[in-house]
PDB file of C-alpha atoms in Angstrom:
ATOM      1  CA  UNK A  85     -23.640 -52.953  27.322  1.00  0.00           C
ATOM      2  CA  UNK A  86     -22.226 -49.907  25.763  1.00  0.00           C
ATOM      3  CA  UNK A  87     -23.222 -48.614  22.362  1.00  0.00           C
ATOM      4  CA  UNK A  88     -20.552 -45.982  21.536  1.00  0.00           C
ATOM      5  CA  UNK A  89     -18.427 -45.828  18.482  1.00  0.00           C
ATOM      6  CA  UNK A  90     -14.952 -46.197  18.248  1.00  0.00           C
ATOM      7  CA  UNK A  91     -13.197 -42.804  18.368  1.00  0.00           C
ATOM      8  CA  UNK A  92      -9.653 -41.541  17.220  1.00  0.00           C
ATOM      9  CA  UNK A  93      -8.131 -43.017  20.520  1.00  0.00           C
ATOM     10  CA  UNK A  94     -10.430 -45.585  21.926  1.00  0.00           C
ATOM     11  CA  UNK A  95     -12.257 -48.898  20.672  1.00  0.00           C
ATOM     12  CA  UNK A  96     -15.780 -49.725  19.986  1.00  0.00           C
ATOM     13  CA  UNK A  97     -18.290 -49.927  22.844  1.00  0.00           C
ATOM     14  CA  UNK A  98     -15.955 -49.200  25.532  1.00  0.00           C
ATOM     15  CA  UNK A  99     -17.775 -46.454  27.331  1.00  0.00           C
ATOM     16  CA  UNK A 100     -15.428 -43.904  26.007  1.00  0.00           C
ATOM     17  CA  UNK A 101     -15.318 -41.624  22.702  1.00  0.00           C
ATOM     18  CA  UNK A 102     -12.564 -39.492  21.571  1.00  0.00           C
ATOM     19  CA  UNK A 103     -11.948 -37.143  18.703  1.00  0.00           C
ATOM     20  CA  UNK A 104      -8.993 -35.093  17.686  1.00  0.00           C
ATOM     21  CA  UNK A 105      -8.749 -32.524  15.186  1.00  0.00           C
ATOM     22  CA  UNK A 106      -5.862 -30.064  14.124  1.00  0.00           C
ATOM     23  CA  UNK A 107      -5.616 -26.525  12.854  1.00  0.00           C
ATOM     24  CA  UNK A 108      -2.898 -25.271  10.648  1.00  0.00           C
ATOM     25  CA  UNK A 109      -2.490 -21.580  10.923  1.00  0.00           C
ATOM     26  CA  UNK A 110      -1.139 -19.920   8.054  1.00  0.00           C
ATOM     27  CA  UNK A 111      -0.103 -16.207   7.444  1.00  0.00           C
ATOM     28  CA  UNK A 112       0.944 -14.015   4.571  1.00  0.00           C
ATOM     29  CA  UNK A 113       4.532 -13.346   4.186  1.00  0.00           C
ATOM     30  CA  UNK A 114       5.181  -9.887   3.087  1.00  0.00           C
ATOM     31  CA  UNK A 115       8.206  -8.248   1.651  1.00  0.00           C
ATOM     32  CA  UNK A 116       8.766  -4.540   0.695  1.00  0.00           C
ATOM     33  CA  UNK A 117      11.245  -3.410  -1.672  1.00  0.00           C
ATOM     34  CA  UNK A 118      11.821   0.300  -2.956  1.00  0.00           C
ATOM     35  CA  UNK A 119      14.141   0.928  -5.701  1.00  0.00           C
ATOM     36  CA  UNK A 120      15.132   4.308  -7.242  1.00  0.00           C
ATOM     37  CA  UNK A 121      16.604   4.024 -10.818  1.00  0.00           C
ATOM     38  CA  UNK A 122      18.023   7.169 -12.530  1.00  0.00           C
ATOM     39  CA  UNK A 123      16.470   7.475 -16.029  1.00  0.00           C
ATOM     40  CA  UNK A 124      18.140  10.311 -17.541  1.00  0.00           C
ATOM     41  CA  UNK A 125      20.182  13.387 -16.180  1.00  0.00           C
ATOM     42  CA  UNK A 126      21.282  16.725 -17.777  1.00  0.00           C
ATOM     43  CA  UNK A 127      25.044  15.901 -18.172  1.00  0.00           C
ATOM     44  CA  UNK A 128      25.090  12.142 -19.369  1.00  0.00           C
ATOM     45  CA  UNK A 129      21.468  11.818 -20.898  1.00  0.00           C
ATOM     46  CA  UNK A 130      20.495   8.239 -20.429  1.00  0.00           C
ATOM     47  CA  UNK A 131      24.106   6.932 -20.812  1.00  0.00           C
ATOM     48  CA  UNK A 132      24.766   5.860 -17.030  1.00  0.00           C
ATOM     49  CA  UNK A 133      22.639   8.456 -15.740  1.00  0.00           C
ATOM     50  CA  UNK A 134      23.225   9.780 -12.004  1.00  0.00           C
ATOM     51  CA  UNK A 135      20.989  10.582  -9.206  1.00  0.00           C
ATOM     52  CA  UNK A 136      21.832  14.294  -9.339  1.00  0.00           C
ATOM     53  CA  UNK A 137      19.761  17.840  -9.581  1.00  0.00           C
ATOM     54  CA  UNK A 138      17.980  17.854 -12.846  1.00  0.00           C
ATOM     55  CA  UNK A 139      17.839  14.091 -13.335  1.00  0.00           C
ATOM     56  CA  UNK A 140      14.553  12.187 -13.771  1.00  0.00           C
ATOM     57  CA  UNK A 141      14.375   9.036 -11.455  1.00  0.00           C
ATOM     58  CA  UNK A 142      11.858   5.958 -11.743  1.00  0.00           C
ATOM     59  CA  UNK A 143      10.758   4.906  -8.229  1.00  0.00           C
ATOM     60  CA  UNK A 144       9.172   1.454  -7.532  1.00  0.00           C
ATOM     61  CA  UNK A 145       7.642   0.031  -4.415  1.00  0.00           C
ATOM     62  CA  UNK A 146       6.943  -3.555  -4.718  1.00  0.00           C
ATOM     63  CA  UNK A 147       4.999  -5.605  -2.089  1.00  0.00           C
ATOM     64  CA  UNK A 148       5.103  -9.178  -2.512  1.00  0.00           C
ATOM     65  CA  UNK A 149       3.194 -12.084  -0.725  1.00  0.00           C
ATOM     66  CA  UNK A 150       5.582 -15.110  -0.507  1.00  0.00           C
ATOM     67  CA  UNK A 151       3.062 -17.229   1.798  1.00  0.00           C
ATOM     68  CA  UNK A 152       3.345 -20.910   1.199  1.00  0.00           C
ATOM     69  CA  UNK A 153       0.079 -21.426   3.318  1.00  0.00           C
ATOM     70  CA  UNK A 154      -2.088 -19.940   0.449  1.00  0.00           C
ATOM     71  CA  UNK A 155      -2.757 -17.162   2.907  1.00  0.00           C
ATOM     72  CA  UNK A 156      -3.811 -13.611   1.289  1.00  0.00           C
ATOM     73  CA  UNK A 157      -3.022 -10.262   3.035  1.00  0.00           C
ATOM     74  CA  UNK A 158      -5.256  -7.453   2.949  1.00  0.00           C
ATOM     75  CA  UNK A 159      -3.216  -4.405   2.215  1.00  0.00           C
ATOM     76  CA  UNK A 160      -3.854  -1.105   4.268  1.00  0.00           C
ATOM     77  CA  UNK A 161      -2.422   2.390   3.808  1.00  0.00           C
ATOM     78  CA  UNK A 162       1.209   2.791   2.717  1.00  0.00           C
ATOM     79  CA  UNK A 163       2.904   6.102   2.905  1.00  0.00           C
ATOM     80  CA  UNK A 164       6.246   7.061   1.560  1.00  0.00           C
ATOM     81  CA  UNK A 165       7.896  10.227   2.846  1.00  0.00           C
ATOM     82  CA  UNK A 166       9.887  11.904   0.149  1.00  0.00           C
ATOM     83  CA  UNK A 167      11.998  15.132  -0.108  1.00  0.00           C
ATOM     84  CA  UNK A 168      10.256  18.210  -1.537  1.00  0.00           C
ATOM     85  CA  UNK A 169      13.282  18.283  -3.714  1.00  0.00           C
ATOM     86  CA  UNK A 170      11.257  15.946  -5.923  1.00  0.00           C
ATOM     87  CA  UNK A 171       8.662  17.093  -8.422  1.00  0.00           C
ATOM     88  CA  UNK A 172       6.329  14.477  -9.534  1.00  0.00           C
ATOM     89  CA  UNK A 173       6.488  14.296 -13.244  1.00  0.00           C
ATOM     90  CA  UNK A 174       3.961  15.352 -15.695  1.00  0.00           C
ATOM     91  CA  UNK A 175       6.347  14.509 -18.431  1.00  0.00           C
ATOM     92  CA  UNK A 176       7.719  10.915 -19.458  1.00  0.00           C
ATOM     93  CA  UNK A 177      11.124  10.456 -20.530  1.00  0.00           C
ATOM     94  CA  UNK A 178      11.065   9.089 -24.110  1.00  0.00           C
ATOM     95  CA  UNK A 179      14.575   9.127 -24.982  1.00  0.00           C
ATOM     96  CA  UNK A 180      17.732  11.026 -24.431  1.00  0.00           C
ATOM     97  CA  UNK A 181      20.772  12.093 -26.126  1.00  0.00           C
ATOM     98  CA  UNK A 182      24.147  12.759 -24.396  1.00  0.00           C
ATOM     99  CA  UNK A 183      23.667  15.739 -21.952  1.00  0.00           C
ATOM    100  CA  UNK A 184      19.764  16.121 -22.572  1.00  0.00           C
ATOM    101  CA  UNK A 185      16.784  14.593 -21.392  1.00  0.00           C
ATOM    102  CA  UNK A 186      14.025  14.195 -24.019  1.00  0.00           C
ATOM    103  CA  UNK A 187      10.652  14.537 -22.667  1.00  0.00           C
ATOM    104  CA  UNK A 188       7.048  14.389 -23.707  1.00  0.00           C
ATOM    105  CA  UNK A 189       4.024  15.940 -21.899  1.00  0.00           C
ATOM    106  CA  UNK A 190       2.060  12.716 -21.354  1.00  0.00           C
ATOM    107  CA  UNK A 191       1.345  13.170 -17.593  1.00  0.00           C
ATOM    108  CA  UNK A 192       1.948   9.598 -16.679  1.00  0.00           C
ATOM    109  CA  UNK A 193       4.293   6.758 -15.645  1.00  0.00           C
ATOM    110  CA  UNK A 194       5.098   4.506 -18.577  1.00  0.00           C
ATOM    111  CA  UNK A 195       3.230   6.712 -20.921  1.00  0.00           C
ATOM    112  CA  UNK A 196      -0.093   6.512 -19.445  1.00  0.00           C
ATOM    113  CA  UNK A 197      -1.723   9.744 -19.941  1.00  0.00           C
ATOM    114  CA  UNK A 198      -4.154   9.250 -17.014  1.00  0.00           C
ATOM    115  CA  UNK A 199      -1.876   9.639 -14.189  1.00  0.00           C
ATOM    116  CA  UNK A 200       1.507   9.794 -12.645  1.00  0.00           C
ATOM    117  CA  UNK A 201       1.386   7.066 -10.236  1.00  0.00           C
ATOM    118  CA  UNK A 202       0.864   3.410 -11.766  1.00  0.00           C
ATOM    119  CA  UNK A 203      -0.102   0.230  -9.810  1.00  0.00           C
ATOM    120  CA  UNK A 204       0.173  -3.080 -11.274  1.00  0.00           C
ATOM    121  CA  UNK A 205      -0.777  -6.253  -9.430  1.00  0.00           C
ATOM    122  CA  UNK A 206       0.012  -9.784 -10.476  1.00  0.00           C
ATOM    123  CA  UNK A 207      -3.247 -11.229 -12.307  1.00  0.00           C
ATOM    124  CA  UNK A 208      -5.149  -7.998 -12.174  1.00  0.00           C
ATOM    125  CA  UNK A 209      -5.169  -4.869 -14.302  1.00  0.00           C
ATOM    126  CA  UNK A 210      -5.211  -1.623 -12.314  1.00  0.00           C
ATOM    127  CA  UNK A 211      -5.208   1.882 -13.701  1.00  0.00           C
ATOM    128  CA  UNK A 212      -2.980   4.793 -13.319  1.00  0.00           C
ATOM    129  CA  UNK A 213      -3.615   7.452 -10.693  1.00  0.00           C
ATOM    130  CA  UNK A 214      -3.264  11.125 -10.210  1.00  0.00           C
ATOM    131  CA  UNK A 215      -1.608  12.332  -7.150  1.00  0.00           C
ATOM    132  CA  UNK A 216      -3.597  15.120  -5.480  1.00  0.00           C
ATOM    133  CA  UNK A 217      -2.942  17.199  -2.331  1.00  0.00           C
ATOM    134  CA  UNK A 218      -6.785  17.023  -1.710  1.00  0.00           C
ATOM    135  CA  UNK A 219      -8.739  14.126  -0.517  1.00  0.00           C
ATOM    136  CA  UNK A 220     -10.192  12.377  -3.600  1.00  0.00           C
ATOM    137  CA  UNK A 221     -11.768   9.073  -4.367  1.00  0.00           C
ATOM    138  CA  UNK A 222      -8.881   7.325  -6.190  1.00  0.00           C
ATOM    139  CA  UNK A 223      -6.632   6.279  -3.226  1.00  0.00           C
ATOM    140  CA  UNK A 224      -3.467   8.094  -4.032  1.00  0.00           C
ATOM    141  CA  UNK A 225      -2.781  11.330  -2.223  1.00  0.00           C
ATOM    142  CA  UNK A 226       0.311  13.737  -2.026  1.00  0.00           C
ATOM    143  CA  UNK A 227       0.538  15.948   0.877  1.00  0.00           C
ATOM    144  CA  UNK A 228       3.535  18.487   1.481  1.00  0.00           C
ATOM    145  CA  UNK A 229       4.627  19.358   5.094  1.00  0.00           C
ATOM    146  CA  UNK A 230       7.649  21.467   5.633  1.00  0.00           C
ATOM    147  CA  UNK A 231      10.409  19.602   3.771  1.00  0.00           C
ATOM    148  CA  UNK A 232       8.633  16.403   3.259  1.00  0.00           C
ATOM    149  CA  UNK A 233       6.241  15.160   0.552  1.00  0.00           C
ATOM    150  CA  UNK A 234       4.187  12.012   1.778  1.00  0.00           C
ATOM    151  CA  UNK A 235       2.920   9.723  -1.005  1.00  0.00           C
ATOM    152  CA  UNK A 236       0.018   7.772   0.365  1.00  0.00           C
ATOM    153  CA  UNK A 237      -1.431   4.797  -1.240  1.00  0.00           C
ATOM    154  CA  UNK A 238      -4.704   3.361   0.117  1.00  0.00           C
ATOM    155  CA  UNK A 239      -4.718  -0.313  -1.262  1.00  0.00           C
ATOM    156  CA  UNK A 240      -8.347  -0.844  -0.019  1.00  0.00           C
ATOM    157  CA  UNK A 241      -9.220   1.710  -2.699  1.00  0.00           C
ATOM    158  CA  UNK A 242      -6.596   1.181  -5.399  1.00  0.00           C
ATOM    159  CA  UNK A 243      -7.230  -2.556  -5.214  1.00  0.00           C
ATOM    160  CA  UNK A 244     -11.044  -2.663  -5.214  1.00  0.00           C
ATOM    161  CA  UNK A 245     -13.288  -5.597  -4.635  1.00  0.00           C
ATOM    162  CA  UNK A 246     -13.387  -7.405  -7.869  1.00  0.00           C
ATOM    163  CA  UNK A 247     -14.493 -11.210  -8.653  1.00  0.00           C
ATOM    164  CA  UNK A 248     -12.447 -13.485  -6.299  1.00  0.00           C
ATOM    165  CA  UNK A 249     -10.682 -10.598  -4.611  1.00  0.00           C
ATOM    166  CA  UNK A 250     -11.505  -8.628  -1.511  1.00  0.00           C
ATOM    167  CA  UNK A 251     -10.742  -4.766  -1.445  1.00  0.00           C
ATOM    168  CA  UNK A 252      -6.749  -4.612  -0.852  1.00  0.00           C
ATOM    169  CA  UNK A 253      -6.318  -8.347  -1.278  1.00  0.00           C
ATOM    170  CA  UNK A 254      -2.940  -9.719  -2.145  1.00  0.00           C
ATOM    171  CA  UNK A 255      -3.188 -13.443  -2.574  1.00  0.00           C
ATOM    172  CA  UNK A 256      -0.191 -15.933  -1.886  1.00  0.00           C
ATOM    173  CA  UNK A 257       2.418 -15.834  -4.768  1.00  0.00           C
ATOM    174  CA  UNK A 258       1.341 -12.402  -5.975  1.00  0.00           C
ATOM    175  CA  UNK A 259       3.006  -8.780  -5.802  1.00  0.00           C
ATOM    176  CA  UNK A 260       1.710  -5.231  -6.324  1.00  0.00           C
ATOM    177  CA  UNK A 261       4.174  -2.519  -7.623  1.00  0.00           C
ATOM    178  CA  UNK A 262       3.667   1.045  -7.426  1.00  0.00           C
ATOM    179  CA  UNK A 263       5.744   3.139  -9.661  1.00  0.00           C
ATOM    180  CA  UNK A 264       6.319   6.966 -10.292  1.00  0.00           C
ATOM    181  CA  UNK A 265       8.580   9.179 -12.137  1.00  0.00           C
ATOM    182  CA  UNK A 266      10.186  12.330 -10.352  1.00  0.00           C
ATOM    183  CA  UNK A 267      12.568  15.101 -11.323  1.00  0.00           C
ATOM    184  CA  UNK A 268      15.194  16.008  -8.713  1.00  0.00           C
ATOM    185  CA  UNK A 269      14.843  19.829  -8.563  1.00  0.00           C
ATOM    186  CA  UNK A 270      17.918  22.029  -9.277  1.00  0.00           C
ATOM    187  CA  UNK A 271      16.375  25.137  -7.175  1.00  0.00           C
ATOM    188  CA  UNK A 272      15.466  22.738  -4.241  1.00  0.00           C
ATOM    189  CA  UNK A 273      19.186  21.844  -3.788  1.00  0.00           C
ATOM    190  CA  UNK A 274      21.235  24.192  -1.492  1.00  0.00           C
ATOM    191  CA  UNK A 275      24.401  25.426  -2.892  1.00  0.00           C
ATOM    192  CA  UNK A 276      27.657  24.278  -1.196  1.00  0.00           C
TER     193      UNK A 276
END
């Protein structure tokens, strides 16, 4: 006499017992987009501004998690190499007239006086950060080597452990945007 139970692929008391299980593996699906949008140039103001020496350009880097499996991504360090012909802005464009860019010394992107790099994540409020050539604790650094300036964002620090979020976590359906404004130096452009 057999006293086994019915399994997924066998009957009751048949001296067999089977069990099946399945695992669905999901992963984050990340896309990274970088855009450079001229804000103002010295000839056109903000009327169809061009990406020319003396112009102010707003840069945005967006990382989006389009996972349909509710899988989070843990972001690490992202580096963006830039030309040293760019100066990170300590001024913010507040308006322009034809042939002139009007600035105000606010020291930050989107009129935020606390820093010149702004990080915004879906469903979270993140502060502005100052770029620094020395190691600091805010997770944003700017290093210069030769003709390259490298902006480095440590998302483990910039997006801290808070509530339901792990450090650097980007949940499914969310995005994080890094934005900064830079001026194209006239002196750094070699004459023709």
